[in-house]
Structure formats: structure tokens, C-alpha cells
Coordinates of C-alpha atoms in Angstrom, one line a residue:
Chain A
M1 CA 0.0 0.2 -0.5
N2 CA 0.8 3.6 -0.8
Q3 CA 2.2 5.2 2.5
S4 CA 1.2 9.0 1.7
A5 CA -2.6 7.3 1.0
L6 CA -2.2 6.3 4.4
K7 CA -1.1 8.9 6.4
D8 CA -3.6 10.6 4.5
S9 CA -6.6 8.5 5.7
V10 CA -7.9 7.4 9.1
G11 CA -5.3 4.7 9.2
I12 CA -5.7 1.3 10.0
V13 CA -9.0 0.4 11.1
Q14 CA -11.1 -2.3 12.5
P15 CA -14.5 -3.4 11.8
Q16 CA -17.1 -4.0 14.9
C17 CA -19.7 -6.8 14.9
I18 CA -22.4 -5.5 17.3
H19 CA -25.2 -8.0 18.0
F20 CA -28.9 -6.7 18.5
D21 CA -31.8 -9.3 20.2
E22 CA -34.5 -6.9 20.7
A23 CA -37.0 -8.2 17.3
L24 CA -37.0 -5.8 14.9
P25 CA -40.8 -5.3 13.0
L26 CA -40.4 -4.9 9.4
R27 CA -42.6 -2.6 6.9
S28 CA -43.6 -6.3 5.7
G29 CA -44.7 -7.6 8.3
K30 CA -42.6 -9.9 8.9
I31 CA -39.9 -9.5 11.9
I32 CA -35.8 -10.0 12.4
D33 CA -35.9 -11.8 15.7
S34 CA -32.1 -10.9 16.4
Y35 CA -29.2 -9.4 14.2
D36 CA -25.9 -8.5 13.9
L37 CA -24.5 -5.1 12.1
M38 CA -20.7 -4.5 11.2
I39 CA -19.8 -0.7 12.0
E40 CA -16.9 1.2 11.5
T41 CA -16.1 4.4 13.3
Y42 CA -13.5 6.9 12.7
G43 CA -12.6 10.0 15.0
E44 CA -13.4 10.4 19.0
L45 CA -16.8 11.1 20.3
N46 CA -16.9 14.3 22.1
A47 CA -17.6 14.6 26.1
D48 CA -21.3 15.9 25.2
K49 CA -21.8 12.9 22.4
S50 CA -22.5 16.2 19.6
N51 CA -19.9 15.3 17.1
A52 CA -21.7 12.2 15.7
V53 CA -22.0 11.5 12.2
L54 CA -23.8 8.7 10.6
I55 CA -22.5 7.4 6.9
C56 CA -25.3 5.7 5.0
H57 CA -24.1 3.0 2.2
A58 CA -25.3 3.0 -0.8
L59 CA -26.5 0.1 -3.3
S60 CA -23.2 -1.8 -3.2
G61 CA -21.7 0.3 -0.1
D62 CA -20.7 -1.3 3.3
H63 CA -19.4 -0.3 6.8
H64 CA -15.5 0.1 5.3
A65 CA -16.0 3.7 4.8
A66 CA -12.2 5.0 4.9
G67 CA -9.1 4.0 5.7
F68 CA -7.4 0.3 5.5
H69 CA -8.0 -3.0 7.2
S70 CA -4.4 -3.6 6.8
E71 CA -0.5 -2.7 5.6
E72 CA -1.2 -5.0 3.0
D73 CA -4.5 -3.6 2.1
E74 CA -4.4 -2.1 -1.4
K75 CA -7.6 0.0 -1.8
P76 CA -8.8 2.3 0.9
G77 CA -13.0 2.5 1.7
W78 CA -15.3 3.2 -0.6
W79 CA -16.0 6.9 0.3
D80 CA -12.1 7.5 1.8
N81 CA -11.8 10.7 -0.5
C82 CA -14.6 12.4 1.4
I83 CA -13.8 10.9 5.2
G84 CA -10.2 10.9 6.9
P85 CA -8.5 13.8 8.6
G86 CA -8.6 17.4 7.0
K87 CA -11.4 16.2 4.9
A88 CA -14.6 17.0 3.8
I89 CA -15.8 14.9 6.6
D90 CA -13.3 15.5 9.1
S91 CA -12.3 12.2 11.6
N92 CA -10.3 15.2 13.1
K93 CA -14.1 16.8 14.3
F94 CA -16.5 14.2 13.7
F95 CA -16.9 10.7 15.4
I96 CA -17.8 9.0 12.2
V97 CA -20.1 5.7 12.0
C98 CA -20.8 3.6 8.9
L99 CA -22.6 0.4 9.1
N100 CA -23.6 -2.4 6.7
N101 CA -26.9 -2.4 6.3
L102 CA -29.2 -5.6 7.3
G103 CA -29.4 -7.8 4.6
G104 CA -25.8 -6.7 2.9
C105 CA -23.0 -9.2 2.5
A106 CA -20.2 -7.8 4.4
G107 CA -21.0 -9.0 8.0
S108 CA -24.2 -7.9 8.6
T109 CA -27.3 -10.0 9.0
G110 CA -28.4 -10.6 5.8
P111 CA -29.3 -13.8 3.4
T112 CA -25.7 -15.2 3.6
S113 CA -26.2 -15.7 7.6
I114 CA -27.4 -18.7 9.1
N115 CA -31.0 -19.0 9.8
P116 CA -31.2 -20.4 13.1
A117 CA -34.8 -22.0 12.6
N118 CA -33.1 -24.3 10.6
G119 CA -29.3 -24.3 10.7
K120 CA -29.3 -23.1 6.9
P121 CA -28.6 -19.9 5.2
F122 CA -31.5 -17.9 5.0
G123 CA -31.0 -17.1 1.3
P124 CA -33.9 -15.8 -0.3
D125 CA -36.0 -16.4 2.8
F126 CA -34.6 -13.5 4.0
P127 CA -37.1 -11.0 4.3
I128 CA -37.0 -7.7 2.0
V129 CA -36.3 -4.9 4.3
T130 CA -37.2 -1.1 3.2
V131 CA -34.9 2.0 3.5
R132 CA -37.5 2.6 6.5
D133 CA -36.6 -0.9 8.4
W134 CA -32.6 0.5 7.9
V135 CA -33.2 3.4 9.8
N136 CA -35.0 1.5 12.6
S137 CA -31.7 -0.6 12.9
Q138 CA -29.6 2.3 12.4
A139 CA -31.6 4.0 15.6
R140 CA -30.8 1.2 17.4
L141 CA -27.3 1.3 16.6
A142 CA -27.6 5.6 17.6
D143 CA -28.8 4.3 20.8
Y144 CA -26.4 1.8 21.0
L145 CA -24.0 4.4 20.7
G146 CA -25.2 6.4 23.2
I147 CA -26.1 9.2 20.7
E148 CA -28.7 11.0 21.4
Q149 CA -28.8 13.1 18.6
W150 CA -26.8 12.9 15.2
A151 CA -24.9 16.2 14.1
A152 CA -25.2 15.0 10.7
V153 CA -26.7 12.1 8.6
I154 CA -25.1 11.7 5.3
G155 CA -25.2 9.5 2.1
G156 CA -25.3 9.5 -1.4
S157 CA -27.5 8.0 -3.8
L158 CA -29.3 5.1 -2.1
G159 CA -27.6 6.5 1.4
G160 CA -29.2 9.7 0.6
M161 CA -32.9 7.7 0.7
Q162 CA -31.9 7.1 4.2
V163 CA -31.0 10.2 5.0
L164 CA -34.1 11.4 4.2
R165 CA -35.9 8.9 5.7
W166 CA -33.4 9.8 8.9
A167 CA -35.5 13.1 8.7
I168 CA -38.8 11.6 8.5
S169 CA -38.8 8.8 11.0
Y170 CA -36.2 10.3 13.7
P171 CA -36.8 14.4 13.0
E172 CA -35.3 15.2 16.7
R173 CA -32.9 12.8 16.3
L174 CA -30.5 14.6 13.4
R175 CA -29.0 18.1 13.3
H176 CA -28.5 18.3 9.8
A177 CA -29.2 15.9 6.5
I178 CA -27.4 16.0 3.9
V179 CA -28.4 14.0 0.7
I180 CA -26.2 13.7 -2.3
A181 CA -27.5 12.3 -5.6
A182 CA -30.4 10.9 -4.5
A183 CA -34.4 10.9 -5.4
P184 CA -37.6 11.0 -3.6
K185 CA -38.7 7.8 -5.1
L186 CA -37.1 5.8 -8.2
S187 CA -38.4 6.5 -11.5
A188 CA -39.6 3.7 -13.6
Q189 CA -36.9 3.7 -15.5
N190 CA -34.6 3.1 -12.6
I191 CA -36.7 0.3 -11.5
A192 CA -36.7 -1.0 -15.4
F193 CA -33.2 -1.4 -14.7
N194 CA -33.3 -2.9 -11.5
E195 CA -35.7 -5.2 -13.2
V196 CA -32.9 -6.5 -15.9
A197 CA -30.6 -6.5 -13.4
R198 CA -32.6 -9.0 -10.9
Q199 CA -33.9 -11.0 -14.1
S200 CA -30.0 -11.5 -15.2
I201 CA -29.6 -13.1 -11.8
T202 CA -32.7 -15.3 -11.1
S203 CA -32.3 -16.7 -14.9
D204 CA -28.6 -18.0 -14.4
P205 CA -29.3 -21.8 -13.8
D206 CA -27.0 -21.5 -10.8
F207 CA -29.3 -19.4 -9.1
H208 CA -31.2 -22.1 -8.1
Q209 CA -33.9 -20.1 -6.4
G210 CA -31.8 -18.5 -4.4
H211 CA -31.0 -21.7 -2.5
Y212 CA -27.6 -21.8 -4.0
Y213 CA -25.4 -21.5 -1.6
E214 CA -26.5 -25.4 -0.8
H215 CA -25.6 -26.4 -4.1
G216 CA -22.0 -25.0 -3.4
T217 CA -22.4 -22.7 -6.5
Y218 CA -23.3 -18.9 -7.5
P219 CA -25.2 -17.3 -10.2
K220 CA -21.6 -15.5 -11.4
K221 CA -23.1 -15.1 -14.7
G222 CA -26.2 -13.3 -14.0
L223 CA -24.5 -11.6 -11.0
T224 CA -22.1 -10.2 -13.8
L225 CA -24.6 -9.2 -16.3
A226 CA -26.8 -7.0 -13.3
R227 CA -23.6 -5.2 -12.3
M228 CA -22.9 -4.5 -16.1
I229 CA -26.0 -3.0 -16.5
G230 CA -26.2 -1.1 -13.2
H231 CA -22.5 0.4 -13.8
I232 CA -23.4 2.0 -17.6
T233 CA -26.0 3.4 -15.4
Y234 CA -23.8 5.1 -12.7
L235 CA -21.2 6.3 -15.6
S236 CA -22.2 9.2 -18.0
D237 CA -21.9 9.1 -21.8
S238 CA -18.9 11.6 -21.6
A239 CA -17.1 9.2 -18.8
M240 CA -17.4 6.3 -21.2
R241 CA -15.4 8.5 -23.7
E242 CA -13.2 10.0 -21.9
R243 CA -12.1 6.6 -20.6
F244 CA -12.4 4.4 -23.7
G245 CA -12.2 6.7 -26.6
K246 CA -8.9 8.8 -25.6
D247 CA -5.7 6.9 -25.5
S248 CA -5.9 4.1 -28.1
L249 CA -5.2 4.5 -31.7
T250 CA -8.9 4.8 -32.5
G251 CA -9.6 7.5 -30.5
R252 CA -13.4 7.6 -32.2
N253 CA -14.1 4.0 -32.5
F254 CA -14.7 3.6 -28.2
G255 CA -11.3 2.5 -27.8
R256 CA -11.7 -0.3 -30.2
D257 CA -8.8 -2.2 -29.4
L258 CA -6.3 -3.0 -32.0
S259 CA -3.4 -4.0 -30.6
T260 CA -3.7 -7.1 -32.4
G261 CA -4.5 -5.0 -35.6
K262 CA -7.2 -7.0 -36.2
L263 CA -11.1 -7.4 -35.5
N264 CA -12.6 -10.5 -34.2
F265 CA -15.7 -10.9 -36.7
G266 CA -17.4 -12.3 -33.7
F267 CA -19.2 -12.0 -30.4
D268 CA -15.7 -11.8 -28.0
A269 CA -14.8 -8.4 -26.8
D270 CA -13.1 -6.2 -29.4
F271 CA -14.1 -2.9 -27.7
Q272 CA -12.3 -2.1 -24.5
V273 CA -15.8 -0.7 -23.1
E274 CA -17.0 -4.4 -23.7
S275 CA -13.6 -6.0 -21.6
Y276 CA -14.1 -3.3 -19.2
L277 CA -17.6 -4.2 -18.2
Q278 CA -17.2 -7.6 -18.0
Y279 CA -13.9 -7.2 -15.8
K280 CA -16.1 -4.7 -13.3
G281 CA -18.9 -7.0 -13.1
E282 CA -16.8 -9.9 -12.9
S283 CA -15.3 -8.5 -9.8
F284 CA -17.9 -7.8 -8.6
S285 CA -19.7 -11.1 -9.1
N286 CA -16.8 -12.8 -6.7
K287 CA -17.2 -10.5 -3.8
F288 CA -20.8 -9.9 -3.4
D289 CA -23.8 -12.3 -2.6
A290 CA -26.9 -12.2 -5.8
N291 CA -29.5 -12.4 -3.0
T292 CA -28.1 -9.5 -1.3
Y293 CA -28.1 -7.4 -4.4
L294 CA -31.8 -8.5 -5.5
L295 CA -33.2 -7.5 -1.7
I296 CA -31.3 -3.9 -1.8
T297 CA -32.7 -3.2 -5.7
K298 CA -36.4 -4.2 -4.6
T299 CA -35.1 -2.0 -1.2
L300 CA -34.5 0.7 -4.1
D301 CA -37.3 0.3 -6.2
Y302 CA -39.9 0.4 -3.0
F303 CA -38.6 3.5 -1.6
D304 CA -41.2 6.4 -1.7
P305 CA -42.1 7.8 1.6
S306 CA -44.7 10.3 0.3
V307 CA -47.2 6.7 0.3
D308 CA -47.4 8.0 4.0
Y309 CA -49.0 11.5 3.3
E310 CA -51.1 11.0 0.4
G311 CA -48.7 11.7 -2.3
D312 CA -47.2 14.3 -1.0
L313 CA -43.8 14.2 0.1
S314 CA -43.6 17.7 1.6
K315 CA -46.3 16.9 4.5
A316 CA -43.4 14.2 5.3
F317 CA -41.0 17.1 6.3
L318 CA -43.6 19.0 8.7
Q319 CA -41.9 17.8 11.7
G320 CA -38.2 18.5 12.6
N321 CA -36.1 21.3 12.2
C322 CA -32.7 19.9 10.9
K323 CA -31.1 21.2 8.1
F324 CA -30.8 20.1 4.9
L325 CA -27.8 19.8 1.9
V326 CA -29.2 18.6 -1.5
V327 CA -26.2 17.8 -3.3
S328 CA -26.9 16.9 -6.9
F329 CA -24.2 16.4 -10.3
S330 CA -24.6 17.7 -13.9
S331 CA -24.3 14.2 -16.4
D332 CA -26.1 11.8 -13.3
W333 CA -28.7 10.2 -15.2
R334 CA -29.6 7.7 -12.5
F335 CA -30.9 10.6 -10.2
P336 CA -30.2 13.4 -12.3
P337 CA -30.3 17.4 -11.0
E338 CA -34.0 17.2 -11.9
R339 CA -34.8 14.5 -9.2
S340 CA -32.7 16.3 -6.5
R341 CA -34.5 19.7 -7.1
E342 CA -37.5 17.6 -6.5
I343 CA -36.1 17.2 -2.8
V344 CA -35.3 20.5 -2.7
D345 CA -38.7 22.2 -3.7
T346 CA -40.5 19.4 -1.2
L347 CA -38.2 21.0 1.1
L348 CA -39.0 24.7 0.5
K349 CA -42.8 23.8 0.4
A350 CA -42.1 22.3 3.9
K351 CA -40.6 25.7 4.6
R352 CA -37.6 23.8 5.5
Q353 CA -33.9 25.1 5.7
V354 CA -32.3 23.7 2.4
S355 CA -29.0 24.8 0.6
Y356 CA -28.8 23.0 -2.8
L357 CA -25.2 22.5 -4.9
E358 CA -25.3 21.7 -8.8
V359 CA -22.3 20.6 -9.0
E360 CA -20.8 20.5 -12.7
S361 CA -19.1 17.2 -13.5
D362 CA -18.6 14.4 -15.7
G363 CA -18.5 11.7 -13.5
G364 CA -22.2 10.5 -13.7
H365 CA -23.7 9.1 -11.0
D366 CA -20.7 8.0 -9.6
A367 CA -19.6 11.3 -9.3
F368 CA -20.6 11.5 -5.5
L369 CA -17.8 9.0 -5.0
L370 CA -15.6 11.2 -6.4
P371 CA -12.9 14.0 -5.6
V372 CA -14.7 16.5 -7.6
P373 CA -13.3 19.8 -6.4
R374 CA -16.3 21.8 -6.2
Y375 CA -18.3 18.8 -4.0
L376 CA -15.6 18.3 -1.9
E377 CA -15.4 22.2 -0.9
G378 CA -19.1 23.0 -0.8
L379 CA -19.7 19.7 1.6
S380 CA -16.1 20.7 3.7
A381 CA -17.9 24.3 3.7
Y382 CA -21.4 22.7 4.9
L383 CA -19.4 20.5 7.1
S384 CA -17.3 23.1 8.9
V385 CA -20.4 25.1 10.2
V386 CA -21.7 21.6 12.0
A387 CA -18.3 20.9 13.2
N388 CA -18.7 24.6 15.1
E389 CA -22.2 23.9 16.3
S390 CA -20.7 20.9 17.8
A391 CA -17.6 22.6 19.4
N392 CA -19.7 25.4 20.7
S393 CA -22.5 23.0 22.1
S394 CA -19.3 20.8 24.0
E395 CA -17.6 23.9 25.2
K396 CA -20.9 24.9 26.9
S397 CA -21.7 21.5 28.6
D398 CA -18.1 21.5 30.0
H399 CA -19.0 24.8 31.6
A400 CA -22.1 23.6 32.5
S401 CA -20.7 20.6 34.0
Chain B
M1 CA -22.5 50.2 6.9
R2 CA -23.5 50.9 3.4
A3 CA -26.8 53.1 3.3
D4 CA -28.7 51.2 1.4
V5 CA -28.3 48.4 3.6
S6 CA -29.5 50.0 6.6
I7 CA -32.6 51.4 4.8
I8 CA -33.4 48.2 3.6
K9 CA -32.5 46.4 7.3
G10 CA -35.4 48.8 8.3
W11 CA -38.0 47.7 6.1
I12 CA -37.2 44.2 7.2
E13 CA -39.3 42.5 10.2
P14 CA -37.7 40.6 12.9
Q15 CA -38.3 37.0 12.8
S16 CA -39.5 37.4 9.3
Q17 CA -38.6 35.2 6.1
V18 CA -36.8 36.3 3.9
L19 CA -35.8 35.1 0.2
D20 CA -32.5 36.6 -1.3
L21 CA -32.6 36.9 -5.5
G22 CA -28.6 36.8 -6.0
C23 CA -27.9 36.7 -2.5
G24 CA -23.8 37.0 -3.8
D25 CA -21.4 35.7 -0.7
G26 CA -24.9 36.2 2.1
S27 CA -22.9 39.0 3.9
F28 CA -26.4 40.7 4.0
L29 CA -28.4 37.6 5.0
T30 CA -26.0 36.8 7.6
L31 CA -27.0 40.9 8.6
L32 CA -30.6 40.2 8.8
K33 CA -29.7 36.8 10.5
Q34 CA -27.9 38.2 13.6
E35 CA -29.7 41.5 14.1
K36 CA -33.7 40.5 13.1
N37 CA -33.3 36.8 13.6
I38 CA -34.7 36.2 10.3
F39 CA -35.8 32.9 8.3
D40 CA -33.1 33.1 5.7
C41 CA -32.9 31.6 1.6
G42 CA -30.4 32.6 -0.7
L43 CA -30.5 31.8 -4.2
D44 CA -27.0 32.1 -6.4
L45 CA -25.3 30.4 -9.3
D46 CA -21.8 31.3 -8.6
P47 CA -20.2 28.5 -6.9
D48 CA -17.6 30.8 -4.9
N49 CA -20.5 33.1 -3.8
I50 CA -22.2 29.6 -2.7
T51 CA -19.9 28.4 -0.9
K52 CA -19.1 31.6 0.8
C53 CA -22.5 31.5 1.7
L54 CA -22.4 27.8 3.1
L55 CA -19.1 28.6 5.3
A56 CA -21.3 31.5 6.6
G57 CA -24.1 29.5 7.4
I58 CA -26.9 30.8 5.1
N59 CA -29.3 28.4 3.1
V60 CA -28.2 28.9 -0.3
I61 CA -30.2 27.1 -3.3
E62 CA -27.8 26.6 -6.2
Q63 CA -30.8 28.6 -8.9
D64 CA -31.2 30.5 -12.1
L65 CA -33.0 33.6 -11.4
D66 CA -33.6 33.1 -15.9
K67 CA -35.2 30.0 -15.2
G68 CA -38.1 31.2 -12.8
L69 CA -39.0 30.3 -9.7
A70 CA -41.6 28.2 -9.8
N71 CA -40.9 26.1 -7.3
F72 CA -41.7 28.7 -5.0
S73 CA -45.1 28.6 -3.4
D74 CA -47.8 32.2 -3.7
N75 CA -46.8 34.2 -0.3
S76 CA -44.4 31.6 1.1
F77 CA -42.0 34.8 2.1
D78 CA -42.2 37.5 3.9
T79 CA -39.9 40.3 1.9
V80 CA -38.4 39.2 -1.5
L81 CA -35.3 40.8 -2.0
L82 CA -33.5 41.7 -5.4
T83 CA -30.7 43.9 -5.0
Q84 CA -28.8 45.6 -8.2
T85 CA -29.6 42.6 -10.1
L86 CA -33.0 43.5 -12.2
Q87 CA -30.8 44.5 -15.1
A88 CA -29.2 41.7 -15.3
V89 CA -32.1 39.3 -16.0
Q90 CA -33.8 38.0 -18.9
K91 CA -37.5 39.2 -18.4
P92 CA -37.5 41.5 -15.2
D93 CA -41.2 42.2 -15.9
V94 CA -42.0 38.4 -15.2
L95 CA -39.5 38.5 -12.5
V96 CA -41.0 41.2 -10.6
D97 CA -44.1 39.3 -11.2
E98 CA -42.9 36.7 -9.6
M99 CA -41.5 38.1 -6.6
L100 CA -44.8 39.7 -5.9
R101 CA -46.6 36.5 -6.1
I102 CA -44.0 34.8 -3.6
G103 CA -43.5 37.3 -1.4
K104 CA -45.8 39.6 0.6
K105 CA -43.2 42.3 0.3
C106 CA -40.8 43.3 -2.2
I107 CA -37.6 45.3 -2.2
I108 CA -35.7 46.0 -5.2
T109 CA -32.6 47.9 -5.8
F110 CA -31.6 48.9 -9.1
P111 CA -29.0 51.5 -10.9
N112 CA -31.1 54.4 -12.4
F113 CA -29.2 54.7 -15.9
A114 CA -30.8 58.3 -16.2
Y115 CA -28.7 59.7 -13.7
W116 CA -27.1 62.9 -15.4
R117 CA -23.3 61.8 -15.7
Y118 CA -25.0 59.0 -17.6
R119 CA -26.6 61.4 -19.9
F120 CA -23.8 63.4 -20.5
Y121 CA -21.4 60.7 -21.0
L122 CA -23.8 59.8 -23.7
I123 CA -24.3 63.2 -25.3
A124 CA -20.3 64.3 -24.8
K125 CA -18.9 60.9 -26.0
G126 CA -21.6 59.0 -28.3
R127 CA -20.7 55.9 -26.3
M128 CA -22.7 53.8 -23.9
P129 CA -21.4 55.5 -20.5
V130 CA -18.7 53.2 -18.5
S131 CA -17.8 54.1 -15.1
P132 CA -16.3 52.8 -12.0
Y133 CA -20.0 51.9 -10.8
I134 CA -20.9 50.4 -14.6
P135 CA -17.5 49.1 -15.4
Y136 CA -18.5 46.8 -18.4
E137 CA -18.3 47.6 -22.1
W138 CA -21.5 47.4 -24.1
Y139 CA -20.7 43.5 -25.5
N140 CA -19.5 42.2 -21.8
T141 CA -22.2 43.7 -19.8
P142 CA -24.3 41.3 -17.6
N143 CA -26.9 44.5 -17.5
I144 CA -28.6 43.7 -20.1
H145 CA -31.9 45.4 -19.2
F146 CA -31.0 49.0 -17.6
C147 CA -33.7 51.1 -16.7
T148 CA -34.6 54.6 -15.2
I149 CA -36.7 55.3 -12.3
K150 CA -39.4 57.1 -14.6
D151 CA -39.4 53.3 -16.7
F152 CA -39.5 51.6 -13.3
D153 CA -42.0 54.0 -12.0
A154 CA -44.1 53.2 -15.1
L155 CA -44.0 49.6 -14.7
C156 CA -45.3 49.7 -11.2
K157 CA -48.3 52.0 -12.7
E158 CA -49.0 49.4 -15.9
K159 CA -48.8 46.7 -13.4
N160 CA -50.9 48.3 -10.2
I161 CA -48.2 47.5 -7.8
K162 CA -48.1 49.5 -4.6
V163 CA -45.2 51.7 -4.2
L164 CA -44.4 51.3 -0.3
N165 CA -41.4 53.3 -0.2
R166 CA -38.7 54.4 -2.4
T167 CA -35.4 56.1 -1.5
V168 CA -32.8 57.1 -4.2
V169 CA -29.2 57.2 -3.1
D170 CA -25.9 58.3 -4.6
E171 CA -22.6 56.2 -5.6
N172 CA -22.2 56.3 -1.7
Y173 CA -25.9 55.1 -1.0
K174 CA -26.2 58.7 0.4
N175 CA -29.4 60.2 0.0
S176 CA -29.7 64.7 -0.9
I177 CA -32.2 67.7 -0.9
L178 CA -30.8 67.6 -5.0
M179 CA -31.8 63.7 -4.9
N180 CA -35.3 64.4 -3.7
L181 CA -35.9 67.3 -5.6
N182 CA -34.7 65.5 -9.3
S183 CA -34.6 61.9 -8.2
N184 CA -34.7 60.9 -12.2
F185 CA -31.4 62.7 -13.0
F186 CA -29.5 63.3 -9.6
G187 CA -30.2 59.9 -8.2
I188 CA -27.6 56.9 -8.6
N189 CA -29.6 53.7 -7.1
A190 CA -32.9 53.7 -6.5
I191 CA -34.4 51.2 -3.5
Y192 CA -38.1 50.4 -4.0
Q193 CA -40.7 48.4 -1.6
I194 CA -43.4 47.6 -3.2
S195 CA -46.4 45.2 -2.6
K196 CA -49.2 43.8 -4.9

């Protein structure tokens, strides 16, 4: 590993597994009797516990948001661009908590966990959890950590939806809600892409109706395909041109790989974008669980907090007074700026305090994970005010005691 | 403190809701927050200004005034502010209508193009006036819709807009007897408080 990357990061971090014995009733009517949540934390909780920040992950994220697991670890956590000492979400100022959500496959209870009822992995029998269920489990995590109120809850994409749900379900338990590259609910197109992804998994012969663990296999092809489809929606057209159209000999030809000087005249990969997507899909399929993928795409599809408010989302935000920061990216076509503006307009209608940034970037939906200077600058500026509030409240409580 | 700032400040009620269109670095909203404990909301387009607002803890929304204000509901703010920006928008009359729809009261400030120095500049030089106050050439100016105090009064009359207060000031944002005598000739900046 690169030593300077380690030095710029939160360093070597250790995940923790926390067990919860209290049953969790789910939106579906089902109940999870007990469960584990894998978490990581960065930074120190201050005396009056006013500097805690919750990070909510997106589809393929987990609790490992920043730092490295060992000296040998090549890649840092998924949001290391944003989280660390002196970074936008500053581990010198905040106590940062990130967890793997229920139904995940990185250590928290999910389809790969053993079902105590029959001693076999849950597989497809793991109940579908919704964003609301996740947020309920996150609230219990906050209780466990002794955090009455988060200084901020932050998330991108599906993570941003959890942030919105926090502001609705627990309006008094957060001071700031930071919603990045998200949407108030999925569009028909979003759901369509998710359905194609699910179909590609379930139609893989190795899927075995989700019971593939027992067959000692997994739907590698289907999961690869699902990720390839997803990946296209995370990138922008211009990001793909940039990546596959520039440095090759045939710059205009979508990065046709002319290293051999020949076309295949067959159906194997001719173009770099094809082999890139296959590589991305395949490496994802090696480390992610197909049942979790199915479950989380459903979680996304089901997200629509307005259903409890006669379709008027602004009514969902009439309670509480946390402030909002909403961020979108110009080239994001999965959750484009218009979707973020819908959130902003809803909040304005509910007379909430909101700031909105529309960041120019070629990065597509994935821009929220990238070091886009203006985005990091805006996030950092906003969070510097949040950090000062925490420091002031901590000082006051010191004087009181 | 600039005189226009203290004039406008005097027109804003404590604890009221203020929408500042083209809020810049948010310094005016910050002042109003500190002194009048207002509910603040600013709109701007400039990335640096937006970052400055965020640093100051001002609620700022990146939004282009030329694309409309349809996302703000009727009478949702006590005061809608537009300072030194009217002349730079594509449809000033539409913007004024929108401001009056959103705000119970509106405050608009703009440079008076009938100020005597500009008149003489045009007569003497035959060219578009350029001054330290309006430093642009005709081809690169953001100010595409200059008007005069008389023009604005005519617009208010045409649209049946109530002028609640009107003050005219010079380059130092000061008012004088001369200006009150003939505001359209001696005034550099006009400050209006209007309502439906």
C-alpha cells in the first residue's frame, strides 16, 4: 500500500460486529428476531456526544467507508475521498459511524447468514427490508452508541434516501441531513434497470431459486450481468468517451482495441468498453452476494416516503428542524439534478432550511464517490459550520458540568 | 454600513422570512440573521458565492433566476429581495411578477440609467456609459436591461404595483436634497419597497 495514502487516511481500521437481541419489526410485517450489524467508526466522540455523524451506504457499499484494513490492503474504504483527517467529513472533528445495512453481505445479518430456524443460510427467505427498516436499525445502533442526536446523517444515492428517511422517522435525532445524488423515489426507468438486473440473476441456472449456497455455487454470470447493467447507469456518456475513446489508436472508435490489429468478426470483446464492463461485473460477482443484490434493488424500488402522506412528500417534512444540504451532479442520469431539485422544492414547500448545490461533473452518478473539487469544497464548507456547532455545544456542556 | 443596507434593513421585520435573489456571498442575509433573527434563503449561481454562503451557515440554493421561480409557492416569504440584479435578468417584468407572487413585500434596488453623468457621457462621447460603478463594455456587460427610475415607476403603474417606499441614493448610498428634487436626474441607485 502507498504510505502517503495511509497517512492521509484514518489509518488502519478495525470493524466491529454488534449484536442486537431486540426483535425488529419490518415494514413487510415480518420480524427479524435478532441481528448483527457490522460497523466501523473513525474519530473520537466528544464529551457531550454532539459530534457524531452517520454515513449511510448505497447499493454496493458497506461499513468500510474509510481507511485500510491492513498494511497490505491495496484499496481504502469506499468513501475515503470524503472521510479522513482534514477531509470534507473530517475525522479530526467528527465521530464518524458507518455500518453495513441489514440484508447486506459484508458481515451484517443478511441472506448469507445462518437462519437459526433451520441452521441453513437464509438465502431468498431473508425478509425484504426497506429503507425505513434500515433507519430503524440505525436508530438502535445510535442508542447502543449512546448517541441521542447525530450532528449529521450523510449519504449518496440510496444512502441519501436513508438520510431523507431519518429526517422523516426521527426528526429530532439529527441536526443536519446531507442528501447527495439521490431522488425522492425511483423513476420507472430506474425500476426498469433494476428489474433487468434481477432477471439476469434469477435466470442464471446457478441461481437455484436463491438456494445456491446449498449447491455450492452462485449465479456468477447473472450477477456479473446485473452489475454490468448497473455500472452503465453509474457512468455518464462523456465519462465513457473519456475513458475509452481517448488514448487508444482509434480514439473515435470507442477505444477499439487494435493491439492485435484485427477485428474479431465474432462476438468476443472487440472494444475496451466491453472488456472493462466484463471485468467490473466479474470482480463484483466474486465479492457480492446475489440475494443481497436482489434484495437491495427491491429496497430501492420500494422507497417512496410520500405514500404515508397522500402522495405529498412535503407533508413528511413538517416535523423537525434539521437543516438540509442537497447535492446533485450535472451528468448523473440515474438520479439527475431534476430529481434533487424535486427534493429541494419539497423541502421549501415544507418551509425547511435547505441548501442546494448542482455540481458540474462528467462523473455521472458515481461522481458522488469521486474527488470532484467543487463538491468536496461545498461539503467541507457546510460541514465546517456543523463542526463548529458541535464544538460550541461541547464547550457549553463543559461549562455546565 | 452602506446606506442602502441600513435602509433595507429598516424595512425588514424581525423573525420574518426573507428570500434574497442573487444573494452573493450571503453577507446581507448574515447581517439580517444576526440583527433580526430572520429565516434566510438565498439564491445564487456563482460557485464561489455559494461556498461562501455555506461557510457562513446561510441557506443557499443554486438556481438560475432566468429559469423562473416556479418552485416557490405563493406568499411563502415575507420579503423577497432583489438587489442590483434586476437589470441583469432576461425578463425583468416577469421576475417582478414572480417576486410579488412569492413575497408579501418585495424590495428591489437598481442603478438608475438616467443619472445625469450617464446622460452627459452619452451626449458628450456618443458611447455607452462606462463608469467605476458600471465598469463593463456594451458587449460584455451582464446588465442587459438597464432602466431609469421613471421607467420603473411606469412599470409599477402599468402592473398596478403598490410602491410602499422609495428612496434614491448616490454612489455612496447617501440621500440628498438635490436627489429628492429630481431623483431621476441626480439619483444613482433606486431602492423600492413594493407589494401587490
